Amino acid sequence: GTSYEEQDELFDALKDPGRPKTVSFRLAESAESERVRRFVEGTDKAIDDDDENDESNSAPRKFGERLVTFNDPGELGIIFEAALDNCGLVVNGFLEGGDGTILAAQRSNDIQLRDLLTHVNGQVVVGRTGQGRDWSLKLLEESADRRPLLLSFVRSYLYRESIVRPEEMPGVPDTGGPEEMLLKERTLEDGS
């Protein structure tokens, strides 16, 4: 790829509609780079700039799979949709009962919007090219009335984000550059 030291050159390249775009970022400090490398490798001790020997920074790597058990008969009330990469199903919403009651899935408080369904009764239901989605639907249909019903979820790893340019920004000329993108940081409930 091409590296740009000047922002003007970078933004000109990003504006070119015929050019494929991949953006890489350099981490500011080598200690941060080492911390990210150790996390990706699964090392359970993170490095902290302040005290590399501090054992309190040691934490097991968790990805937060949640097993939800449904014992009571009745509707679950989960609305699923295909994951963005079509590998399985993600939670798109919750249904209410006919009288406005909250159904079992939402009442459990263990299932969140955009969670990815990973297991149905212990069977993996994620897979490439739609296989996970199809397998999920088949197992959910077969198991709908059986109890206990065991569903496992993780936070989804893909999110659809839209960057919408405002019609007009006071004091910003309509020429492009860093002022034309307004980004907002989102933090998940688990702090990641």
GROMACS .gro file of C-alpha atoms in nm:
model
  192
    1GLY     CA    1   0.000   0.000   0.000
    2THR     CA    2   0.084   0.362  -0.005
    3SER     CA    3   0.168   0.559   0.306
    4TYR     CA    4   0.087   0.928   0.325
    5GLU     CA    5   0.269   1.162   0.559
    6GLU     CA    6   0.061   1.467   0.464
    7GLN     CA    7  -0.312   1.477   0.539
    8ASP     CA    8  -0.395   1.656   0.215
    9GLU     CA    9  -0.247   1.373   0.007
   10LEU     CA   10  -0.430   1.115   0.218
   11PHE     CA   11  -0.768   1.285   0.179
   12ASP     CA   12  -0.718   1.327  -0.196
   13ALA     CA   13  -0.653   0.951  -0.221
   14LEU     CA   14  -0.955   0.869  -0.005
   15LYS     CA   15  -1.181   1.083  -0.225
   16ASP     CA   16  -1.077   0.896  -0.541
   17PRO     CA   17  -1.380   0.669  -0.609
   18GLY     CA   18  -1.182   0.431  -0.832
   19ARG     CA   19  -0.917   0.354  -0.573
   20PRO     CA   20  -0.962   0.066  -0.322
   21LYS     CA   21  -0.936   0.188   0.035
   22THR     CA   22  -0.768   0.022   0.329
   23VAL     CA   23  -0.669   0.240   0.620
   24SER     CA   24  -0.396   0.134   0.862
   25PHE     CA   25  -0.317   0.315   1.184
   26ARG     CA   26   0.008   0.325   1.373
   27LEU     CA   27  -0.016   0.291   1.750
   28ALA     CA   28   0.129   0.587   1.934
   29GLU     CA   29   0.362   0.400   2.171
   30SER     CA   30   0.546   0.070   2.159
   31ALA     CA   31   0.402  -0.032   2.499
   32GLU     CA   32   0.051  -0.001   2.354
   33SER     CA   33   0.157  -0.210   2.056
   34GLU     CA   34   0.294  -0.477   2.291
   35ARG     CA   35  -0.029  -0.477   2.496
   36VAL     CA   36  -0.237  -0.531   2.180
   37ARG     CA   37  -0.001  -0.805   2.056
   38ARG     CA   38  -0.026  -0.991   2.389
   39PHE     CA   39  -0.405  -0.965   2.389
   40VAL     CA   40  -0.429  -1.105   2.035
   41GLU     CA   41  -0.196  -1.391   2.126
   42GLY     CA   42  -0.409  -1.467   2.430
   43THR     CA   43  -0.143  -1.395   2.689
   44ASP     CA   44  -0.315  -1.342   3.021
   45LYS     CA   45  -0.084  -1.064   3.146
   46ALA     CA   46  -0.114  -0.719   2.996
   47ILE     CA   47   0.167  -0.466   3.011
   48ASP     CA   48   0.099  -0.135   3.182
   49ASP     CA   49   0.325   0.163   3.118
   50ASP     CA   50   0.322   0.262   3.485
   51ASP     CA   51   0.437  -0.067   3.639
   52GLU     CA   52   0.535  -0.365   3.426
   53ASN     CA   53   0.572  -0.586   3.737
   54ASP     CA   54   0.228  -0.511   3.884
   55GLU     CA   55   0.046  -0.847   3.912
   56SER     CA   56  -0.292  -0.671   3.951
   57ASN     CA   57  -0.293  -0.609   3.574
   58SER     CA   58  -0.315  -0.982   3.514
   59ALA     CA   59  -0.657  -1.087   3.382
   60PRO     CA   60  -0.778  -1.390   3.189
   61ARG     CA   61  -0.890  -1.322   2.836
   62LYS     CA   62  -1.270  -1.340   2.819
   63PHE     CA   63  -1.495  -1.320   2.519
   64GLY     CA   64  -1.820  -1.331   2.710
   65GLU     CA   65  -2.017  -1.626   2.578
   66ARG     CA   66  -2.344  -1.639   2.769
   67LEU     CA   67  -2.553  -1.952   2.808
   68VAL     CA   68  -2.923  -1.879   2.853
   69THR     CA   69  -3.150  -2.164   2.969
   70PHE     CA   70  -3.523  -2.150   2.904
   71ASN     CA   71  -3.716  -2.395   3.125
   72ASP     CA   72  -4.070  -2.258   3.109
   73PRO     CA   73  -4.296  -2.333   2.812
   74GLY     CA   74  -4.405  -2.045   2.592
   75GLU     CA   75  -4.270  -1.799   2.341
   76LEU     CA   76  -3.914  -1.672   2.371
   77GLY     CA   77  -3.982  -1.342   2.197
   78ILE     CA   78  -3.654  -1.304   2.004
   79ILE     CA   79  -3.643  -1.142   1.661
   80PHE     CA   80  -3.342  -1.269   1.465
   81GLU     CA   81  -3.184  -1.149   1.142
   82ALA     CA   82  -2.891  -1.276   0.936
   83ALA     CA   83  -2.547  -1.162   1.056
   84LEU     CA   84  -2.373  -0.912   0.828
   85ASP     CA   85  -2.131  -1.180   0.706
   86ASN     CA   86  -2.416  -1.436   0.683
   87CYS     CA   87  -2.240  -1.671   0.927
   88GLY     CA   88  -2.537  -1.702   1.163
   89LEU     CA   89  -2.818  -1.514   1.334
   90VAL     CA   90  -2.804  -1.197   1.543
   91VAL     CA   91  -3.068  -1.059   1.777
   92ASN     CA   92  -3.254  -0.777   1.605
   93GLY     CA   93  -3.521  -0.715   1.867
   94PHE     CA   94  -3.768  -0.858   2.115
   95LEU     CA   95  -4.138  -0.931   2.084
   96GLU     CA   96  -4.396  -0.855   2.350
   97GLY     CA   97  -4.676  -1.088   2.453
   98GLY     CA   98  -5.031  -1.021   2.330
   99ASP     CA   99  -5.112  -0.823   2.645
  100GLY     CA  100  -4.786  -0.624   2.636
  101THR     CA  101  -4.598  -0.855   2.873
  102ILE     CA  102  -4.223  -0.897   2.841
  103LEU     CA  103  -4.142  -1.245   2.711
  104ALA     CA  104  -3.875  -1.487   2.837
  105ALA     CA  105  -3.575  -1.375   2.629
  106GLN     CA  106  -3.595  -1.009   2.725
  107ARG     CA  107  -3.687  -1.095   3.084
  108SER     CA  108  -3.364  -1.298   3.119
  109ASN     CA  109  -3.150  -0.982   3.081
  110ASP     CA  110  -2.873  -1.202   2.938
  111ILE     CA  111  -2.951  -1.137   2.571
  112GLN     CA  112  -2.873  -0.800   2.412
  113LEU     CA  113  -2.950  -0.647   2.076
  114ARG     CA  114  -2.689  -0.744   1.812
  115ASP     CA  115  -2.580  -1.057   2.008
  116LEU     CA  116  -2.470  -1.345   1.784
  117LEU     CA  117  -2.635  -1.684   1.846
  118THR     CA  118  -2.351  -1.940   1.870
  119HIS     CA  119  -2.514  -2.260   2.005
  120VAL     CA  120  -2.859  -2.420   2.021
  121ASN     CA  121  -2.875  -2.700   2.279
  122GLY     CA  122  -2.497  -2.729   2.272
  123GLN     CA  123  -2.466  -2.750   1.892
  124VAL     CA  124  -2.258  -2.486   1.711
  125VAL     CA  125  -2.474  -2.277   1.479
  126VAL     CA  126  -2.222  -2.047   1.310
  127GLY     CA  127  -2.068  -2.124   0.974
  128ARG     CA  128  -1.960  -1.983   0.642
  129THR     CA  129  -2.174  -1.888   0.344
  130GLY     CA  130  -2.510  -1.908   0.517
  131GLN     CA  131  -2.462  -2.256   0.663
  132GLY     CA  132  -2.470  -2.123   1.020
  133ARG     CA  133  -2.784  -1.923   0.954
  134ASP     CA  134  -2.961  -2.221   0.796
  135TRP     CA  135  -2.851  -2.459   1.073
  136SER     CA  136  -2.965  -2.208   1.339
  137LEU     CA  137  -3.310  -2.183   1.186
  138LYS     CA  138  -3.344  -2.560   1.152
  139LEU     CA  139  -3.245  -2.627   1.515
  140LEU     CA  140  -3.463  -2.345   1.650
  141GLU     CA  141  -3.764  -2.479   1.460
  142GLU     CA  142  -3.701  -2.834   1.582
  143SER     CA  143  -3.641  -2.724   1.943
  144ALA     CA  144  -3.904  -2.453   1.972
  145ASP     CA  145  -4.134  -2.646   2.205
  146ARG     CA  146  -3.873  -2.851   2.393
  147ARG     CA  147  -3.759  -2.749   2.738
  148PRO     CA  148  -3.505  -2.692   2.862
  149LEU     CA  149  -3.384  -2.495   2.560
  150LEU     CA  150  -3.020  -2.384   2.580
  151LEU     CA  151  -2.906  -2.088   2.370
  152SER     CA  152  -2.555  -1.938   2.377
  153PHE     CA  153  -2.472  -1.586   2.266
  154VAL     CA  154  -2.165  -1.364   2.223
  155ARG     CA  155  -2.135  -0.996   2.139
  156SER     CA  156  -2.138  -0.960   1.762
  157TYR     CA  157  -1.805  -0.881   1.599
  158LEU     CA  158  -1.954  -0.693   1.303
  159TYR     CA  159  -2.161  -0.376   1.315
  160ARG     CA  160  -2.315  -0.173   1.039
  161GLU     CA  161  -2.212   0.189   1.079
  162SER     CA  162  -2.317   0.477   0.861
  163ILE     CA  163  -2.128   0.800   0.830
  164VAL     CA  164  -2.367   1.068   0.719
  165ARG     CA  165  -2.234   1.402   0.615
  166PRO     CA  166  -2.444   1.690   0.747
  167GLU     CA  167  -2.600   1.911   0.483
  168GLU     CA  168  -2.423   2.215   0.617
  169MET     CA  169  -2.160   2.269   0.882
  170PRO     CA  170  -2.120   2.629   0.994
  171GLY     CA  171  -1.769   2.758   0.937
  172VAL     CA  172  -1.655   2.452   0.737
  173PRO     CA  173  -1.610   2.495   0.363
  174ASP     CA  174  -1.746   2.222   0.136
  175THR     CA  175  -1.401   2.102   0.028
  176GLY     CA  176  -1.355   1.773   0.213
  177GLY     CA  177  -1.080   1.687   0.455
  178PRO     CA  178  -1.095   1.584   0.819
  179GLU     CA  179  -1.368   1.836   0.904
  180GLU     CA  180  -1.619   1.656   0.683
  181MET     CA  181  -1.624   1.338   0.894
  182LEU     CA  182  -1.772   1.343   1.239
  183LEU     CA  183  -1.703   1.019   1.423
  184LYS     CA  184  -1.855   0.906   1.752
  185GLU     CA  185  -1.697   0.647   1.977
  186ARG     CA  186  -1.930   0.372   2.101
  187THR     CA  187  -1.857   0.169   2.409
  188LEU     CA  188  -2.024  -0.166   2.467
  189GLU     CA  189  -2.185  -0.250   2.798
  190ASP     CA  190  -1.884  -0.464   2.893
  191GLY     CA  191  -1.654  -0.161   2.846
  192SER     CA  192  -1.487  -0.278   2.522
   0.00000   0.00000   0.00000
